[in-house]
Amino acid sequence: MKSINSYISAALACMLITISSLSQSINLPKDASFTFGDNPEWALPSYNDNAWEKMQLAKSYTKDSSYAWYRIKINIPSSLKTKNGKGIKLYLGKIDDADQTYFNGTLIGKSGSFPPDYSTQWNQPRLYIIPENLILWDKENLIAVRIYNLIGGMGMWEGPYKLEPLGWMDEVSVSHETTEAVKNGFSTKIIFKNLTDNLFSGKAQYWVKDKTGSKILFTGSKPVQLQGQKGSLSEINFPAFNTAGQHVFQISYRITDNNSTQYLHYEQVYVAVNNLAIPFNGEVSPVIKNKIQNEFTPAPFQSQHFTGYLNTRFTQNLEQRLLKVDEYGLIGSYLQRPGIHPWAGEHVGKYLETACNVWKLTHNPALKKQMDRLMFELISSQKPDGYLGTYTPDQYWTSWDVWSHKYNLHGLLAYYSTTGYKPALIACQKMGDLLCRTFGNKPGQIDILTAGTHMGMAATSVLDAMVELYKYTGNKKYLDFCYYILDAWEEPGGPKVISTILSTGKVKQVGNGKAYEMLSNYVGLAKLYQVTGNPKFLQAVEAAWQDVVASQLYITGTASSHEYFQDDQYLPAGANDNMGEGCVTTTWIQLNQNLFAITGDLKYLNQLEKSVYNHLLAAENPETGCVSYYTPLMDKKPFTCFITCCQSSVPRGIALVPNFTFGTVQKSPAILFYEPAVYKQRMMASGKAVDVTFSLKGDFPESSTSVLTIAATSSGVYPVTLRVPEWCESFMATTGGEVYPGFPGQYLTITRKWKSADTISIEFNMPVKMISGGKSYPGSFAWQRGPQVLAWDKSLNTAAANNLLTGQKENILLDMIRLENTPSSLPARWIGRQAYSVDLPGKNMKMVLVPFAEASQTEGEIKVWLPLKIKE
């Protein structure tokens, strides 16, 4: 996805934007004629396509190894003619996988290639030039798009879709910088750069308006002159405008050309944040209590202090990811609509939820200032009717618009519940009211299934946020809207989120099998079960969970290939398999988090541990904070630092972890992860309130020996619960001279009179095992030590060992399953202390393995599935 490189500091709001909005353009129709198959006659205007179905643009569908055609008919007005016949630009957005595009029967462009020399360009925006001699002016013209898809989603899945004449805007780049001054003032500089050797002369008109746009506060006009030399620059400065009483403004300008009728019009919301101060009013609890009480309640984040391995990763998530995030990349698509891509709106909401969780844990002052800025800018961009998306009115409620509102609800509700800042809740209520007015079965309302991709699952995943909005407001219309979504699922053409999973037990059969969106719906359904107590909702969620675990789950705790659920046990893991989308990993964690809270069943916590210690942490580089969109088991991790959906989701997942490390299970404080940490808990002991501090010391996951110290304000009888990991062996807890054995996958509860500074010594074996590669990697094996999957990293191994492992056609036979702890094999810059060597056949030849979560941090090629086998 595209990113805008700019930075907003705590004291300065400086926005650098490349402008690309041209007044003279027309949008393509929202629907096209569509059919599967392949016939060259379908490119011709004379072909009769009346029998074809109608397909909405900006929607994807699933059909592997398929050809398909779109036919789009449009009347092109002669007002789009250029002065010298330069041509017309045709924007077709992104097409999955390859396309050939025809205009009135003539091929005008192609991207990717078709079989037998197939190559994909699924993420490449299409821009083709239509020669003006092919156009029938003021008459109907035909755009025919031939596409091919190999696997997963396909189609014209993301816009924009429009026609624009070539003109001076293709020869001159225009950008601007707005710099904050005193008293909420600011000055604006408009920058012109010549991309050709042609002269340019024109005029720049500039306006500053109030927040509503109804009152002009400042206006100015200046000439523009640009030399006829490629690379030449010209700047226009509009002086500082000052007002002490306002924070939010509308900035706009229009650039006209002295030699044509084409002009550029730009406008954006500008928020002066230099003097912004938002108070902390205390955390807020929901006003609606769940009908189904949780079996597990996590300790408040501010009562937890981590000191070990996870603390290192939490710190990195804060310092290397959140505090260095491209702030304008998060908020810019709201300040200048339309956004830079259809789902650009999701990022700021994800950020706010993440930042709130991290701030509750750390109370980092820089993070608080940052999240205050972004929250204020977001709610300041909300329209009077409650709209808070990144689309222009002609595109409202298409593509990913509801999806963005979902994440804004999550982010602003998180901010409200964390800080008590009421305007954030009011913004959420406005969004919720707008959604309730817009979607439904009444006359004039829109079917929500038509407002999002993947058979409506993207749009209906707003269920999760609407349940939360109901809980924080008590307004029943939001709950009624949740029931409307459930009805929409079961409509003809709907994804059948409940009925299909209950009848088939297969997530691949639900909707179109798109993993992220589907799991998001099940998270919302789990929350709706808690509020309503309807057992059918939980039954459906548990059925989906069971199938993912049995048939779709990688050993590292993620799912999906090419973003879809695949056939049972088909788990390809290479870089080209697009496996383990970061958004899927995080949403799988959310689902397990909710199910564990509802039931207290350790099978869900086991999945959380697997995902956290493997695929979640593996997706964020511990050195740089960059994120891997897809995180393969069998290649380099493709870390990138710009903003995409997964770059927003993975930090969010990491920030969720304190929700299930320690808390209360059936009124007993429970240690769930053996990370070194300090937890504080107020509880009843011997009939009175006691403040207890639980200090867990050790070196997990490097070692499996821990000591839990219990310090209380007074002695008392109460239970202390320890989780016994399902993978461990010989679990023993010793306190007061007594030994308590634990059994894998169960709780061990010790009830006794505890005195201050009592300790529990916890010991268990960290077994090493080899896991078969199964259907996708027959004959290969992976190593697992405790909860961690290990990986070979080429950059850490000798050339001889690498040659043996990569060139081997048959299994390498090992004498035994044995790992030797060799941290000295790690380079000085390596983040992490775990490294293990395995003896290979040959003189003094060893293979070095590291946790998958840390592998490839220095761009080394990695493999989890290895050609190794133990001698029988």
PDB file of C-alpha atoms in Angstrom, residues 402-506:
ATOM      1  CA  VAL A 402     -18.116   0.686   6.837  1.00  0.00           C
ATOM      2  CA  TRP A 403     -14.899  -1.184   7.701  1.00  0.00           C
ATOM      3  CA  SER A 404     -13.137   2.115   8.445  1.00  0.00           C
ATOM      4  CA  HIS A 405     -16.030   3.245  10.633  1.00  0.00           C
ATOM      5  CA  LYS A 406     -15.674  -0.025  12.549  1.00  0.00           C
ATOM      6  CA  TYR A 407     -12.067   0.680  13.430  1.00  0.00           C
ATOM      7  CA  ASN A 408     -12.815   4.290  14.295  1.00  0.00           C
ATOM      8  CA  LEU A 409     -15.466   3.037  16.720  1.00  0.00           C
ATOM      9  CA  HIS A 410     -12.896   0.677  18.255  1.00  0.00           C
ATOM     10  CA  GLY A 411     -10.214   3.344  18.493  1.00  0.00           C
ATOM     11  CA  LEU A 412     -12.388   6.127  19.884  1.00  0.00           C
ATOM     12  CA  LEU A 413     -14.198   3.833  22.328  1.00  0.00           C
ATOM     13  CA  ALA A 414     -10.790   2.677  23.539  1.00  0.00           C
ATOM     14  CA  TYR A 415      -9.738   6.290  23.973  1.00  0.00           C
ATOM     15  CA  TYR A 416     -12.939   7.144  25.861  1.00  0.00           C
ATOM     16  CA  SER A 417     -12.733   4.121  28.146  1.00  0.00           C
ATOM     17  CA  THR A 418      -9.044   4.837  28.844  1.00  0.00           C
ATOM     18  CA  THR A 419      -9.220   8.600  29.462  1.00  0.00           C
ATOM     19  CA  GLY A 420     -12.871   9.461  30.107  1.00  0.00           C
ATOM     20  CA  TYR A 421     -12.779  12.091  27.312  1.00  0.00           C
ATOM     21  CA  LYS A 422     -16.487  12.454  26.464  1.00  0.00           C
ATOM     22  CA  PRO A 423     -16.149  13.958  22.933  1.00  0.00           C
ATOM     23  CA  ALA A 424     -14.625  10.655  21.778  1.00  0.00           C
ATOM     24  CA  LEU A 425     -17.789   8.845  22.891  1.00  0.00           C
ATOM     25  CA  ILE A 426     -19.992  11.483  21.256  1.00  0.00           C
ATOM     26  CA  ALA A 427     -18.162  10.937  17.958  1.00  0.00           C
ATOM     27  CA  CYS A 428     -18.876   7.215  18.306  1.00  0.00           C
ATOM     28  CA  GLN A 429     -22.553   7.842  18.971  1.00  0.00           C
ATOM     29  CA  LYS A 430     -22.753   9.995  15.853  1.00  0.00           C
ATOM     30  CA  MET A 431     -21.183   7.189  13.818  1.00  0.00           C
ATOM     31  CA  GLY A 432     -23.499   4.608  15.339  1.00  0.00           C
ATOM     32  CA  ASP A 433     -26.572   6.748  14.678  1.00  0.00           C
ATOM     33  CA  LEU A 434     -25.502   7.243  11.066  1.00  0.00           C
ATOM     34  CA  LEU A 435     -25.016   3.502  10.555  1.00  0.00           C
ATOM     35  CA  CYS A 436     -28.448   2.802  12.049  1.00  0.00           C
ATOM     36  CA  ARG A 437     -30.068   5.384   9.741  1.00  0.00           C
ATOM     37  CA  THR A 438     -28.221   4.229   6.647  1.00  0.00           C
ATOM     38  CA  PHE A 439     -28.475   0.436   6.760  1.00  0.00           C
ATOM     39  CA  GLY A 440     -31.479  -1.790   7.285  1.00  0.00           C
ATOM     40  CA  ASN A 441     -34.625  -3.197   5.748  1.00  0.00           C
ATOM     41  CA  LYS A 442     -36.756  -0.037   5.821  1.00  0.00           C
ATOM     42  CA  PRO A 443     -37.569   2.043   2.699  1.00  0.00           C
ATOM     43  CA  GLY A 444     -34.622   4.191   1.689  1.00  0.00           C
ATOM     44  CA  GLN A 445     -32.082   2.169   3.655  1.00  0.00           C
ATOM     45  CA  ILE A 446     -29.133   0.287   2.148  1.00  0.00           C
ATOM     46  CA  ASP A 447     -28.462  -3.447   2.411  1.00  0.00           C
ATOM     47  CA  ILE A 448     -25.217  -3.655   4.392  1.00  0.00           C
ATOM     48  CA  LEU A 449     -24.081  -6.658   2.342  1.00  0.00           C
ATOM     49  CA  THR A 450     -23.705  -4.356  -0.675  1.00  0.00           C
ATOM     50  CA  ALA A 451     -21.534  -1.932   1.283  1.00  0.00           C
ATOM     51  CA  GLY A 452     -18.441  -4.095   1.649  1.00  0.00           C
ATOM     52  CA  THR A 453     -16.319  -6.733   0.028  1.00  0.00           C
ATOM     53  CA  HIS A 454     -16.179 -10.508   0.567  1.00  0.00           C
ATOM     54  CA  MET A 455     -19.908 -11.183   0.401  1.00  0.00           C
ATOM     55  CA  GLY A 456     -20.491  -8.371   2.859  1.00  0.00           C
ATOM     56  CA  MET A 457     -18.268  -9.821   5.603  1.00  0.00           C
ATOM     57  CA  ALA A 458     -16.051  -6.717   5.654  1.00  0.00           C
ATOM     58  CA  ALA A 459     -19.008  -4.421   6.348  1.00  0.00           C
ATOM     59  CA  THR A 460     -20.851  -6.743   8.746  1.00  0.00           C
ATOM     60  CA  SER A 461     -17.751  -7.106  10.911  1.00  0.00           C
ATOM     61  CA  VAL A 462     -18.836  -3.754  12.399  1.00  0.00           C
ATOM     62  CA  LEU A 463     -20.907  -6.046  14.651  1.00  0.00           C
ATOM     63  CA  ASP A 464     -18.006  -6.170  17.128  1.00  0.00           C
ATOM     64  CA  ALA A 465     -17.799  -2.394  17.486  1.00  0.00           C
ATOM     65  CA  MET A 466     -21.580  -1.947  17.652  1.00  0.00           C
ATOM     66  CA  VAL A 467     -21.802  -4.410  20.552  1.00  0.00           C
ATOM     67  CA  GLU A 468     -19.189  -2.324  22.361  1.00  0.00           C
ATOM     68  CA  LEU A 469     -21.033   0.914  21.541  1.00  0.00           C
ATOM     69  CA  TYR A 470     -24.215  -0.567  23.014  1.00  0.00           C
ATOM     70  CA  LYS A 471     -22.346  -1.551  26.177  1.00  0.00           C
ATOM     71  CA  TYR A 472     -20.870   1.930  26.693  1.00  0.00           C
ATOM     72  CA  THR A 473     -24.075   3.853  25.934  1.00  0.00           C
ATOM     73  CA  GLY A 474     -26.950   1.536  26.857  1.00  0.00           C
ATOM     74  CA  ASN A 475     -28.779   2.651  23.689  1.00  0.00           C
ATOM     75  CA  LYS A 476     -30.819  -0.342  22.523  1.00  0.00           C
ATOM     76  CA  LYS A 477     -30.917   0.751  18.892  1.00  0.00           C
ATOM     77  CA  TYR A 478     -27.273  -0.262  18.619  1.00  0.00           C
ATOM     78  CA  LEU A 479     -28.160  -3.747  19.865  1.00  0.00           C
ATOM     79  CA  ASP A 480     -31.043  -3.862  17.368  1.00  0.00           C
ATOM     80  CA  PHE A 481     -28.548  -3.013  14.638  1.00  0.00           C
ATOM     81  CA  CYS A 482     -26.463  -6.026  15.711  1.00  0.00           C
ATOM     82  CA  TYR A 483     -29.481  -8.268  15.182  1.00  0.00           C
ATOM     83  CA  TYR A 484     -30.012  -6.682  11.779  1.00  0.00           C
ATOM     84  CA  ILE A 485     -26.488  -7.763  10.846  1.00  0.00           C
ATOM     85  CA  LEU A 486     -27.276 -11.347  11.867  1.00  0.00           C
ATOM     86  CA  ASP A 487     -30.363 -11.281   9.636  1.00  0.00           C
ATOM     87  CA  ALA A 488     -28.286  -9.873   6.764  1.00  0.00           C
ATOM     88  CA  TRP A 489     -25.852 -12.794   7.058  1.00  0.00           C
ATOM     89  CA  GLU A 490     -28.630 -15.197   6.182  1.00  0.00           C
ATOM     90  CA  GLU A 491     -30.036 -13.258   3.209  1.00  0.00           C
ATOM     91  CA  PRO A 492     -29.758 -14.797  -0.282  1.00  0.00           C
ATOM     92  CA  GLY A 493     -26.182 -14.140  -1.347  1.00  0.00           C
ATOM     93  CA  GLY A 494     -25.157 -13.494   2.256  1.00  0.00           C
ATOM     94  CA  PRO A 495     -22.139 -15.137   3.895  1.00  0.00           C
ATOM     95  CA  LYS A 496     -24.245 -17.393   6.203  1.00  0.00           C
ATOM     96  CA  VAL A 497     -21.806 -16.854   9.067  1.00  0.00           C
ATOM     97  CA  ILE A 498     -23.940 -18.819  11.534  1.00  0.00           C
ATOM     98  CA  SER A 499     -25.921 -21.312   9.482  1.00  0.00           C
ATOM     99  CA  THR A 500     -23.083 -22.562   7.278  1.00  0.00           C
ATOM    100  CA  ILE A 501     -20.629 -23.207  10.099  1.00  0.00           C
ATOM    101  CA  LEU A 502     -23.321 -25.041  12.071  1.00  0.00           C
ATOM    102  CA  SER A 503     -24.347 -27.180   9.096  1.00  0.00           C
ATOM    103  CA  THR A 504     -20.894 -27.920   7.619  1.00  0.00           C
ATOM    104  CA  GLY A 505     -18.416 -27.282  10.423  1.00  0.00           C
ATOM    105  CA  LYS A 506     -16.051 -25.836   7.793  1.00  0.00           C
TER     106      LYS A 506
END
